[in-house]
Amino acid sequence: MGDRRFRLEESNDIGEHFYMFIGSFLRRLHTRAKKKKLMISETWKTLKAAYPMLQQAIKSLQIFNPQCKLEEADPDVDCEYDVKIPISKGYSLTANIFRSKARMKNSSAEPVIMCAHPYDNHLIPAMGRTPIAGPPQQYRLIPQGHPYPIFSKLTSWESPDPNYWVSAGYTLVNLNLPGYSNSGGTASIVSMAQGTDYREAIEWVGQQDWCTGSIGLLGVSYLAISQFLAAACSYTENGSSALKCIVPWEGLTDVYRDVACPGGVTGSGFLNFWWHTEVKQALNQSVEEFIKTEGAIPPEVIKLHPMMDSYWESKAIKLEEIEVPMLVCGSFSDHELHTRGSHRAFERVSSAQKWLYTHRGGKWSEFYSQEACSLIKDFMDHFLKGESNRFATAKPVRLEIRSSRDEVHELRWEDEWPLSRTEYRKLFLNQTGLQTEIPTSEAEVSYSGKKGSAEFDYTFNVDTELSGFMNLRLWVEARSFNEGSQCSDDMILCVVVDKLDECGRSVRFNGTLGISDDVVTRGYLRVSRREIDSVLSTSWRFEFSGRSKQTLSRGEIVPIDLTLQPSSTFFSKGEGLRLVVASYETCPSPIFTKDLSINSGTHILHFGGRYDSHLSVPVIPA
């Protein structure tokens, strides 16, 4: 294997850096669109999708100073690029393979860490394919939080660092999924076709003389999703499978419910950004060919499939089919994208040995942190090398309880999630806030259906830990502005729970894509989609069906049940929480925009008496 590294001279002039980056960024955006004579419209779509991040990056100067720290490639790491892995369908997938030069001299076989994605594994600083030969472009656009992630110049977006894993005694394989970069096959998004090809590539690697036959999967976001897809594929060949374990670090598991239409609310903002800035440029085929397979580009699919149907069912991972040991990261800081899916995976996979790692730090900072790398290494050493370590006896759940964005109140290991000792306390809505007893008389509160909200506060009289899932029961009504005007037959609820300090000020937390002023938890629901899926739901978590429309009649008051994203927060005596129910996003997450255009008129919340509107909170006994 040859060592093919590339280095570029870097300018020290900030202005030159800026224009080089913008020029490089725009050229990549233009290339495919120009070929199809759609340059203006496609460029506009891309810039519109990237604008919130790009504006913030320019204003904060992050675009000049990427929020990460690069290390030089370890001279012991041998890099073999574009290795072809044959697939039985008649094409090959390409992979970069990183090995120890010293250990190669002994021709020794070693276990393999593997990842797969649609992002083009050539986009690493060592190959000179990233802006200004620096880190992947995302680190110039997306806020990372502190401390900044640290990785080597051999590391592609959201992938394991070859420096770390080669030095830890492993070979690292970084794979392009079918139809992306220079891999053959047909490009798709979250499909079982990707899973079967990835699984076949895993088994091929496992049979090579430089592999011991033991492979573990690792990576963030889509690199976690691809793990779920591969692990859910059955292995039918003679002999044991090379796939021994997986570490999906924050990945969705149900595209419709997790990101395309959470709570029945169309959320194409992120999919638009993701497609135009990360996926489309990596296609190894035309956009038209991609559309023949998928029906539309990701942000447009919801127009063709607004309800949960067979298309979306095919993109809901069959988690029960996964049986290999798993260490899944289910963060409390990625509510808009991966939190729900990761926790769903821990709940539903069939693996006899499974662990859940929770945190409320930054997504990439946490993944590349010393603590996380050490834990993942022990997991891999246990299942790939047969070493006896903490995973021989470790409890299944690492629970991180935060008091605020920067303060971890407690870190402990638990036997299950959610915790069996949880006491679910109902806090009932009343005209002055939240209380532990249901008001005897009926009442209502109203707010504008265009941009209004209702707030309900509660103060803790003792130190209290809330860890788990909060559930909201509301009785709602859509009302016109006046009796003579038309009444809407639907409404969207945007719900957040905020933490308040002793002075009533908001206490903020880390959120999705580097947000540093997030709330405790959040959720959305389109009332006409309020039907609950009885099969997927549990006593402590509701999963909305998405298969029916139940529109509202004038004067009709209906109950809704909404499970907010899981969280773990400590409240000192005198601190409180604030429930906010609104017709708009009171704590927006840039690029995770929602289509709230159906909201109009007046929204009414009913409580007291026969209307048991309340917030159920998961109290952990001291």
PDB file of N, CA and C in Angstrom, residues 369-445:
ATOM      1  N   SER A 369     -13.929  13.624  21.720  1.00  0.00           N
ATOM      2  CA  SER A 369     -13.368  13.884  23.043  1.00  0.00           C
ATOM      3  C   SER A 369     -12.583  12.686  23.556  1.00  0.00           C
ATOM      4  N   GLN A 370     -11.681  12.945  24.478  1.00  0.00           N
ATOM      5  CA  GLN A 370     -10.866  11.879  25.056  1.00  0.00           C
ATOM      6  C   GLN A 370     -11.739  10.854  25.777  1.00  0.00           C
ATOM      7  N   GLU A 371     -12.759  11.333  26.517  1.00  0.00           N
ATOM      8  CA  GLU A 371     -13.616  10.409  27.257  1.00  0.00           C
ATOM      9  C   GLU A 371     -14.374   9.480  26.326  1.00  0.00           C
ATOM     10  N   ALA A 372     -15.000  10.046  25.283  1.00  0.00           N
ATOM     11  CA  ALA A 372     -15.782   9.229  24.365  1.00  0.00           C
ATOM     12  C   ALA A 372     -14.893   8.250  23.599  1.00  0.00           C
ATOM     13  N   CYS A 373     -13.749   8.725  23.119  1.00  0.00           N
ATOM     14  CA  CYS A 373     -12.838   7.844  22.377  1.00  0.00           C
ATOM     15  C   CYS A 373     -12.360   6.683  23.247  1.00  0.00           C
ATOM     16  N   SER A 374     -12.067   6.980  24.510  1.00  0.00           N
ATOM     17  CA  SER A 374     -11.620   5.934  25.422  1.00  0.00           C
ATOM     18  C   SER A 374     -12.717   4.896  25.648  1.00  0.00           C
ATOM     19  N   LEU A 375     -13.959   5.372  25.827  1.00  0.00           N
ATOM     20  CA  LEU A 375     -15.072   4.459  26.043  1.00  0.00           C
ATOM     21  C   LEU A 375     -15.322   3.605  24.800  1.00  0.00           C
ATOM     22  N   ILE A 376     -15.328   4.241  23.625  1.00  0.00           N
ATOM     23  CA  ILE A 376     -15.556   3.504  22.379  1.00  0.00           C
ATOM     24  C   ILE A 376     -14.437   2.493  22.148  1.00  0.00           C
ATOM     25  N   LYS A 377     -13.201   2.883  22.454  1.00  0.00           N
ATOM     26  CA  LYS A 377     -12.076   1.952  22.301  1.00  0.00           C
ATOM     27  C   LYS A 377     -12.262   0.727  23.190  1.00  0.00           C
ATOM     28  N   ASP A 378     -12.674   0.934  24.427  1.00  0.00           N
ATOM     29  CA  ASP A 378     -12.909  -0.211  25.320  1.00  0.00           C
ATOM     30  C   ASP A 378     -14.004  -1.110  24.759  1.00  0.00           C
ATOM     31  N   PHE A 379     -15.044  -0.503  24.214  1.00  0.00           N
ATOM     32  CA  PHE A 379     -16.128  -1.273  23.607  1.00  0.00           C
ATOM     33  C   PHE A 379     -15.597  -2.111  22.443  1.00  0.00           C
ATOM     34  N   MET A 380     -14.835  -1.480  21.552  1.00  0.00           N
ATOM     35  CA  MET A 380     -14.267  -2.192  20.408  1.00  0.00           C
ATOM     36  C   MET A 380     -13.275  -3.265  20.874  1.00  0.00           C
ATOM     37  N   ASP A 381     -12.434  -2.931  21.832  1.00  0.00           N
ATOM     38  CA  ASP A 381     -11.455  -3.910  22.336  1.00  0.00           C
ATOM     39  C   ASP A 381     -12.162  -5.133  22.912  1.00  0.00           C
ATOM     40  N   HIS A 382     -13.289  -4.894  23.570  1.00  0.00           N
ATOM     41  CA  HIS A 382     -14.021  -5.993  24.195  1.00  0.00           C
ATOM     42  C   HIS A 382     -14.628  -6.925  23.148  1.00  0.00           C
ATOM     43  N   PHE A 383     -15.256  -6.340  22.122  1.00  0.00           N
ATOM     44  CA  PHE A 383     -15.977  -7.164  21.159  1.00  0.00           C
ATOM     45  C   PHE A 383     -15.174  -7.537  19.915  1.00  0.00           C
ATOM     46  N   LEU A 384     -14.090  -6.825  19.633  1.00  0.00           N
ATOM     47  CA  LEU A 384     -13.282  -7.145  18.453  1.00  0.00           C
ATOM     48  C   LEU A 384     -11.972  -7.843  18.816  1.00  0.00           C
ATOM     49  N   LYS A 385     -11.459  -7.566  20.004  1.00  0.00           N
ATOM     50  CA  LYS A 385     -10.193  -8.182  20.419  1.00  0.00           C
ATOM     51  C   LYS A 385     -10.380  -9.200  21.541  1.00  0.00           C
ATOM     52  N   GLY A 386     -11.577  -9.266  22.075  1.00  0.00           N
ATOM     53  CA  GLY A 386     -11.834 -10.223  23.142  1.00  0.00           C
ATOM     54  C   GLY A 386     -11.250  -9.849  24.482  1.00  0.00           C
ATOM     55  N   GLU A 387     -10.938  -8.560  24.669  1.00  0.00           N
ATOM     56  CA  GLU A 387     -10.350  -8.131  25.939  1.00  0.00           C
ATOM     57  C   GLU A 387     -11.428  -7.987  27.019  1.00  0.00           C
ATOM     58  N   SER A 388     -11.065  -8.321  28.234  1.00  0.00           N
ATOM     59  CA  SER A 388     -11.975  -8.143  29.361  1.00  0.00           C
ATOM     60  C   SER A 388     -11.726  -6.766  29.959  1.00  0.00           C
ATOM     61  N   ASN A 389     -12.733  -5.909  29.895  1.00  0.00           N
ATOM     62  CA  ASN A 389     -12.611  -4.558  30.437  1.00  0.00           C
ATOM     63  C   ASN A 389     -13.952  -4.135  31.025  1.00  0.00           C
ATOM     64  N   ARG A 390     -14.179  -2.856  31.164  1.00  0.00           N
ATOM     65  CA  ARG A 390     -15.383  -2.375  31.843  1.00  0.00           C
ATOM     66  C   ARG A 390     -16.675  -2.841  31.190  1.00  0.00           C
ATOM     67  N   PHE A 391     -16.622  -3.188  29.889  1.00  0.00           N
ATOM     68  CA  PHE A 391     -17.837  -3.625  29.221  1.00  0.00           C
ATOM     69  C   PHE A 391     -18.235  -5.050  29.578  1.00  0.00           C
ATOM     70  N   ALA A 392     -17.423  -5.713  30.361  1.00  0.00           N
ATOM     71  CA  ALA A 392     -17.819  -7.023  30.875  1.00  0.00           C
ATOM     72  C   ALA A 392     -18.873  -6.873  31.969  1.00  0.00           C
ATOM     73  N   THR A 393     -18.870  -5.712  32.640  1.00  0.00           N
ATOM     74  CA  THR A 393     -19.786  -5.510  33.772  1.00  0.00           C
ATOM     75  C   THR A 393     -20.519  -4.171  33.738  1.00  0.00           C
ATOM     76  N   ALA A 394     -20.244  -3.326  32.747  1.00  0.00           N
ATOM     77  CA  ALA A 394     -20.801  -1.965  32.724  1.00  0.00           C
ATOM     78  C   ALA A 394     -22.321  -1.964  32.675  1.00  0.00           C
ATOM     79  N   LYS A 395     -22.926  -1.071  33.459  1.00  0.00           N
ATOM     80  CA  LYS A 395     -24.368  -0.874  33.382  1.00  0.00           C
ATOM     81  C   LYS A 395     -24.723  -0.315  32.005  1.00  0.00           C
ATOM     82  N   PRO A 396     -25.955  -0.507  31.565  1.00  0.00           N
ATOM     83  CA  PRO A 396     -26.316  -0.173  30.179  1.00  0.00           C
ATOM     84  C   PRO A 396     -26.397   1.303  29.819  1.00  0.00           C
ATOM     85  N   VAL A 397     -26.555   2.199  30.807  1.00  0.00           N
ATOM     86  CA  VAL A 397     -26.843   3.593  30.468  1.00  0.00           C
ATOM     87  C   VAL A 397     -25.889   4.555  31.158  1.00  0.00           C
ATOM     88  N   ARG A 398     -25.193   5.349  30.358  1.00  0.00           N
ATOM     89  CA  ARG A 398     -24.404   6.465  30.885  1.00  0.00           C
ATOM     90  C   ARG A 398     -25.309   7.683  30.855  1.00  0.00           C
ATOM     91  N   LEU A 399     -25.673   8.191  32.021  1.00  0.00           N
ATOM     92  CA  LEU A 399     -26.614   9.294  32.123  1.00  0.00           C
ATOM     93  C   LEU A 399     -25.911  10.566  32.585  1.00  0.00           C
ATOM     94  N   GLU A 400     -26.008  11.602  31.747  1.00  0.00           N
ATOM     95  CA  GLU A 400     -25.436  12.901  32.083  1.00  0.00           C
ATOM     96  C   GLU A 400     -26.562  13.864  32.414  1.00  0.00           C
ATOM     97  N   ILE A 401     -26.565  14.383  33.650  1.00  0.00           N
ATOM     98  CA  ILE A 401     -27.595  15.312  34.102  1.00  0.00           C
ATOM     99  C   ILE A 401     -26.985  16.709  34.151  1.00  0.00           C
ATOM    100  N   ARG A 402     -27.556  17.650  33.419  1.00  0.00           N
ATOM    101  CA  ARG A 402     -27.025  19.015  33.369  1.00  0.00           C
ATOM    102  C   ARG A 402     -27.875  19.982  34.182  1.00  0.00           C
ATOM    103  N   SER A 403     -27.196  20.964  34.775  1.00  0.00           N
ATOM    104  CA  SER A 403     -27.884  22.086  35.415  1.00  0.00           C
ATOM    105  C   SER A 403     -28.011  23.256  34.455  1.00  0.00           C
ATOM    106  N   SER A 404     -27.079  23.314  33.505  1.00  0.00           N
ATOM    107  CA  SER A 404     -27.072  24.387  32.512  1.00  0.00           C
ATOM    108  C   SER A 404     -26.193  23.941  31.356  1.00  0.00           C
ATOM    109  N   ARG A 405     -26.027  24.823  30.398  1.00  0.00           N
ATOM    110  CA  ARG A 405     -25.202  24.501  29.241  1.00  0.00           C
ATOM    111  C   ARG A 405     -23.801  24.066  29.640  1.00  0.00           C
ATOM    112  N   ASP A 406     -23.214  24.719  30.614  1.00  0.00           N
ATOM    113  CA  ASP A 406     -21.816  24.463  30.944  1.00  0.00           C
ATOM    114  C   ASP A 406     -21.606  23.688  32.244  1.00  0.00           C
ATOM    115  N   GLU A 407     -22.685  23.365  32.945  1.00  0.00           N
ATOM    116  CA  GLU A 407     -22.536  22.693  34.239  1.00  0.00           C
ATOM    117  C   GLU A 407     -23.188  21.319  34.216  1.00  0.00           C
ATOM    118  N   VAL A 408     -22.363  20.281  34.386  1.00  0.00           N
ATOM    119  CA  VAL A 408     -22.863  18.919  34.546  1.00  0.00           C
ATOM    120  C   VAL A 408     -23.113  18.699  36.034  1.00  0.00           C
ATOM    121  N   HIS A 409     -24.358  18.486  36.400  1.00  0.00           N
ATOM    122  CA  HIS A 409     -24.697  18.286  37.814  1.00  0.00           C
ATOM    123  C   HIS A 409     -24.206  16.937  38.307  1.00  0.00           C
ATOM    124  N   GLU A 410     -24.416  15.898  37.478  1.00  0.00           N
ATOM    125  CA  GLU A 410     -24.014  14.552  37.888  1.00  0.00           C
ATOM    126  C   GLU A 410     -23.845  13.671  36.661  1.00  0.00           C
ATOM    127  N   LEU A 411     -22.922  12.716  36.775  1.00  0.00           N
ATOM    128  CA  LEU A 411     -22.709  11.717  35.733  1.00  0.00           C
ATOM    129  C   LEU A 411     -22.731  10.355  36.410  1.00  0.00           C
ATOM    130  N   ARG A 412     -23.651   9.498  35.987  1.00  0.00           N
ATOM    131  CA  ARG A 412     -23.742   8.184  36.627  1.00  0.00           C
ATOM    132  C   ARG A 412     -24.208   7.133  35.622  1.00  0.00           C
ATOM    133  N   TRP A 413     -23.995   5.874  35.977  1.00  0.00           N
ATOM    134  CA  TRP A 413     -24.418   4.752  35.140  1.00  0.00           C
ATOM    135  C   TRP A 413     -25.679   4.140  35.735  1.00  0.00           C
ATOM    136  N   GLU A 414     -26.654   3.859  34.861  1.00  0.00           N
ATOM    137  CA  GLU A 414     -27.947   3.346  35.285  1.00  0.00           C
ATOM    138  C   GLU A 414     -28.241   1.986  34.634  1.00  0.00           C
ATOM    139  N   ASP A 415     -29.237   1.291  35.179  1.00  0.00           N
ATOM    140  CA  ASP A 415     -29.569  -0.053  34.709  1.00  0.00           C
ATOM    141  C   ASP A 415     -30.512  -0.083  33.519  1.00  0.00           C
ATOM    142  N   GLU A 416     -31.217   1.017  33.248  1.00  0.00           N
ATOM    143  CA  GLU A 416     -32.169   1.026  32.150  1.00  0.00           C
ATOM    144  C   GLU A 416     -32.500   2.475  31.795  1.00  0.00           C
ATOM    145  N   TRP A 417     -33.215   2.613  30.650  1.00  0.00           N
ATOM    146  CA  TRP A 417     -33.707   3.925  30.223  1.00  0.00           C
ATOM    147  C   TRP A 417     -35.040   3.731  29.522  1.00  0.00           C
ATOM    148  N   PRO A 418     -36.068   4.486  29.924  1.00  0.00           N
ATOM    149  CA  PRO A 418     -36.071   5.419  31.053  1.00  0.00           C
ATOM    150  C   PRO A 418     -35.953   4.681  32.384  1.00  0.00           C
ATOM    151  N   LEU A 419     -35.651   5.422  33.427  1.00  0.00           N
ATOM    152  CA  LEU A 419     -35.372   4.815  34.719  1.00  0.00           C
ATOM    153  C   LEU A 419     -36.646   4.224  35.334  1.00  0.00           C
ATOM    154  N   SER A 420     -36.530   2.997  35.832  1.00  0.00           N
ATOM    155  CA  SER A 420     -37.711   2.304  36.369  1.00  0.00           C
ATOM    156  C   SER A 420     -38.268   2.991  37.616  1.00  0.00           C
ATOM    157  N   ARG A 421     -37.449   3.737  38.325  1.00  0.00           N
ATOM    158  CA  ARG A 421     -37.910   4.397  39.550  1.00  0.00           C
ATOM    159  C   ARG A 421     -38.538   5.768  39.292  1.00  0.00           C
ATOM    160  N   THR A 422     -38.724   6.110  38.034  1.00  0.00           N
ATOM    161  CA  THR A 422     -39.303   7.405  37.682  1.00  0.00           C
ATOM    162  C   THR A 422     -40.706   7.573  38.269  1.00  0.00           C
ATOM    163  N   GLU A 423     -40.939   8.745  38.837  1.00  0.00           N
ATOM    164  CA  GLU A 423     -42.276   9.116  39.308  1.00  0.00           C
ATOM    165  C   GLU A 423     -42.820  10.204  38.374  1.00  0.00           C
ATOM    166  N   TYR A 424     -43.826   9.870  37.613  1.00  0.00           N
ATOM    167  CA  TYR A 424     -44.371  10.826  36.654  1.00  0.00           C
ATOM    168  C   TYR A 424     -45.360  11.752  37.373  1.00  0.00           C
ATOM    169  N   ARG A 425     -44.992  13.019  37.445  1.00  0.00           N
ATOM    170  CA  ARG A 425     -45.790  14.018  38.156  1.00  0.00           C
ATOM    171  C   ARG A 425     -46.539  14.878  37.143  1.00  0.00           C
ATOM    172  N   LYS A 426     -47.849  14.999  37.326  1.00  0.00           N
ATOM    173  CA  LYS A 426     -48.656  15.814  36.434  1.00  0.00           C
ATOM    174  C   LYS A 426     -48.735  17.250  36.952  1.00  0.00           C
ATOM    175  N   LEU A 427     -48.353  18.181  36.091  1.00  0.00           N
ATOM    176  CA  LEU A 427     -48.460  19.606  36.398  1.00  0.00           C
ATOM    177  C   LEU A 427     -49.581  20.178  35.528  1.00  0.00           C
ATOM    178  N   PHE A 428     -50.683  20.520  36.146  1.00  0.00           N
ATOM    179  CA  PHE A 428     -51.888  20.925  35.418  1.00  0.00           C
ATOM    180  C   PHE A 428     -51.870  22.417  35.086  1.00  0.00           C
ATOM    181  N   LEU A 429     -52.355  22.721  33.885  1.00  0.00           N
ATOM    182  CA  LEU A 429     -52.452  24.111  33.456  1.00  0.00           C
ATOM    183  C   LEU A 429     -53.541  24.823  34.252  1.00  0.00           C
ATOM    184  N   ASN A 430     -53.230  26.053  34.654  1.00  0.00           N
ATOM    185  CA  ASN A 430     -54.249  26.934  35.210  1.00  0.00           C
ATOM    186  C   ASN A 430     -53.976  28.351  34.726  1.00  0.00           C
ATOM    187  N   GLN A 431     -54.756  29.283  35.163  1.00  0.00           N
ATOM    188  CA  GLN A 431     -54.642  30.645  34.636  1.00  0.00           C
ATOM    189  C   GLN A 431     -53.404  31.373  35.127  1.00  0.00           C
ATOM    190  N   THR A 432     -52.764  30.852  36.146  1.00  0.00           N
ATOM    191  CA  THR A 432     -51.567  31.518  36.678  1.00  0.00           C
ATOM    192  C   THR A 432     -50.289  30.717  36.455  1.00  0.00           C
ATOM    193  N   GLY A 433     -50.391  29.534  35.868  1.00  0.00           N
ATOM    194  CA  GLY A 433     -49.188  28.731  35.630  1.00  0.00           C
ATOM    195  C   GLY A 433     -49.478  27.252  35.630  1.00  0.00           C
ATOM    196  N   LEU A 434     -48.670  26.477  36.384  1.00  0.00           N
ATOM    197  CA  LEU A 434     -48.837  25.033  36.498  1.00  0.00           C
ATOM    198  C   LEU A 434     -48.982  24.676  37.971  1.00  0.00           C
ATOM    199  N   GLN A 435     -49.818  23.684  38.262  1.00  0.00           N
ATOM    200  CA  GLN A 435     -50.014  23.269  39.643  1.00  0.00           C
ATOM    201  C   GLN A 435     -50.195  21.756  39.698  1.00  0.00           C
ATOM    202  N   THR A 436     -49.998  21.165  40.877  1.00  0.00           N
ATOM    203  CA  THR A 436     -50.025  19.710  41.010  1.00  0.00           C
ATOM    204  C   THR A 436     -51.428  19.125  41.079  1.00  0.00           C
ATOM    205  N   GLU A 437     -52.464  19.944  41.294  1.00  0.00           N
ATOM    206  CA  GLU A 437     -53.842  19.478  41.331  1.00  0.00           C
ATOM    207  C   GLU A 437     -54.620  20.096  40.178  1.00  0.00           C
ATOM    208  N   ILE A 438     -55.539  19.322  39.594  1.00  0.00           N
ATOM    209  CA  ILE A 438     -56.325  19.841  38.481  1.00  0.00           C
ATOM    210  C   ILE A 438     -57.298  20.904  38.990  1.00  0.00           C
ATOM    211  N   PRO A 439     -57.380  22.056  38.339  1.00  0.00           N
ATOM    212  CA  PRO A 439     -58.334  23.099  38.751  1.00  0.00           C
ATOM    213  C   PRO A 439     -59.771  22.576  38.664  1.00  0.00           C
ATOM    214  N   THR A 440     -60.585  22.945  39.600  1.00  0.00           N
ATOM    215  CA  THR A 440     -61.959  22.435  39.621  1.00  0.00           C
ATOM    216  C   THR A 440     -62.844  23.080  38.563  1.00  0.00           C
ATOM    217  N   SER A 441     -62.588  24.311  38.235  1.00  0.00           N
ATOM    218  CA  SER A 441     -63.427  25.009  37.252  1.00  0.00           C
ATOM    219  C   SER A 441     -62.749  25.055  35.889  1.00  0.00           C
ATOM    220  N   GLU A 442     -63.572  25.031  34.868  1.00  0.00           N
ATOM    221  CA  GLU A 442     -63.053  25.075  33.503  1.00  0.00           C
ATOM    222  C   GLU A 442     -62.670  26.507  33.123  1.00  0.00           C
ATOM    223  N   ALA A 443     -61.597  26.599  32.317  1.00  0.00           N
ATOM    224  CA  ALA A 443     -61.150  27.913  31.855  1.00  0.00           C
ATOM    225  C   ALA A 443     -60.445  27.738  30.519  1.00  0.00           C
ATOM    226  N   GLU A 444     -60.081  28.849  29.926  1.00  0.00           N
ATOM    227  CA  GLU A 444     -59.376  28.780  28.652  1.00  0.00           C
ATOM    228  C   GLU A 444     -58.399  29.937  28.536  1.00  0.00           C
ATOM    229  N   VAL A 445     -57.391  29.741  27.690  1.00  0.00           N
ATOM    230  CA  VAL A 445     -56.465  30.811  27.360  1.00  0.00           C
ATOM    231  C   VAL A 445     -56.319  30.819  25.845  1.00  0.00           C
TER     232      VAL A 445
END
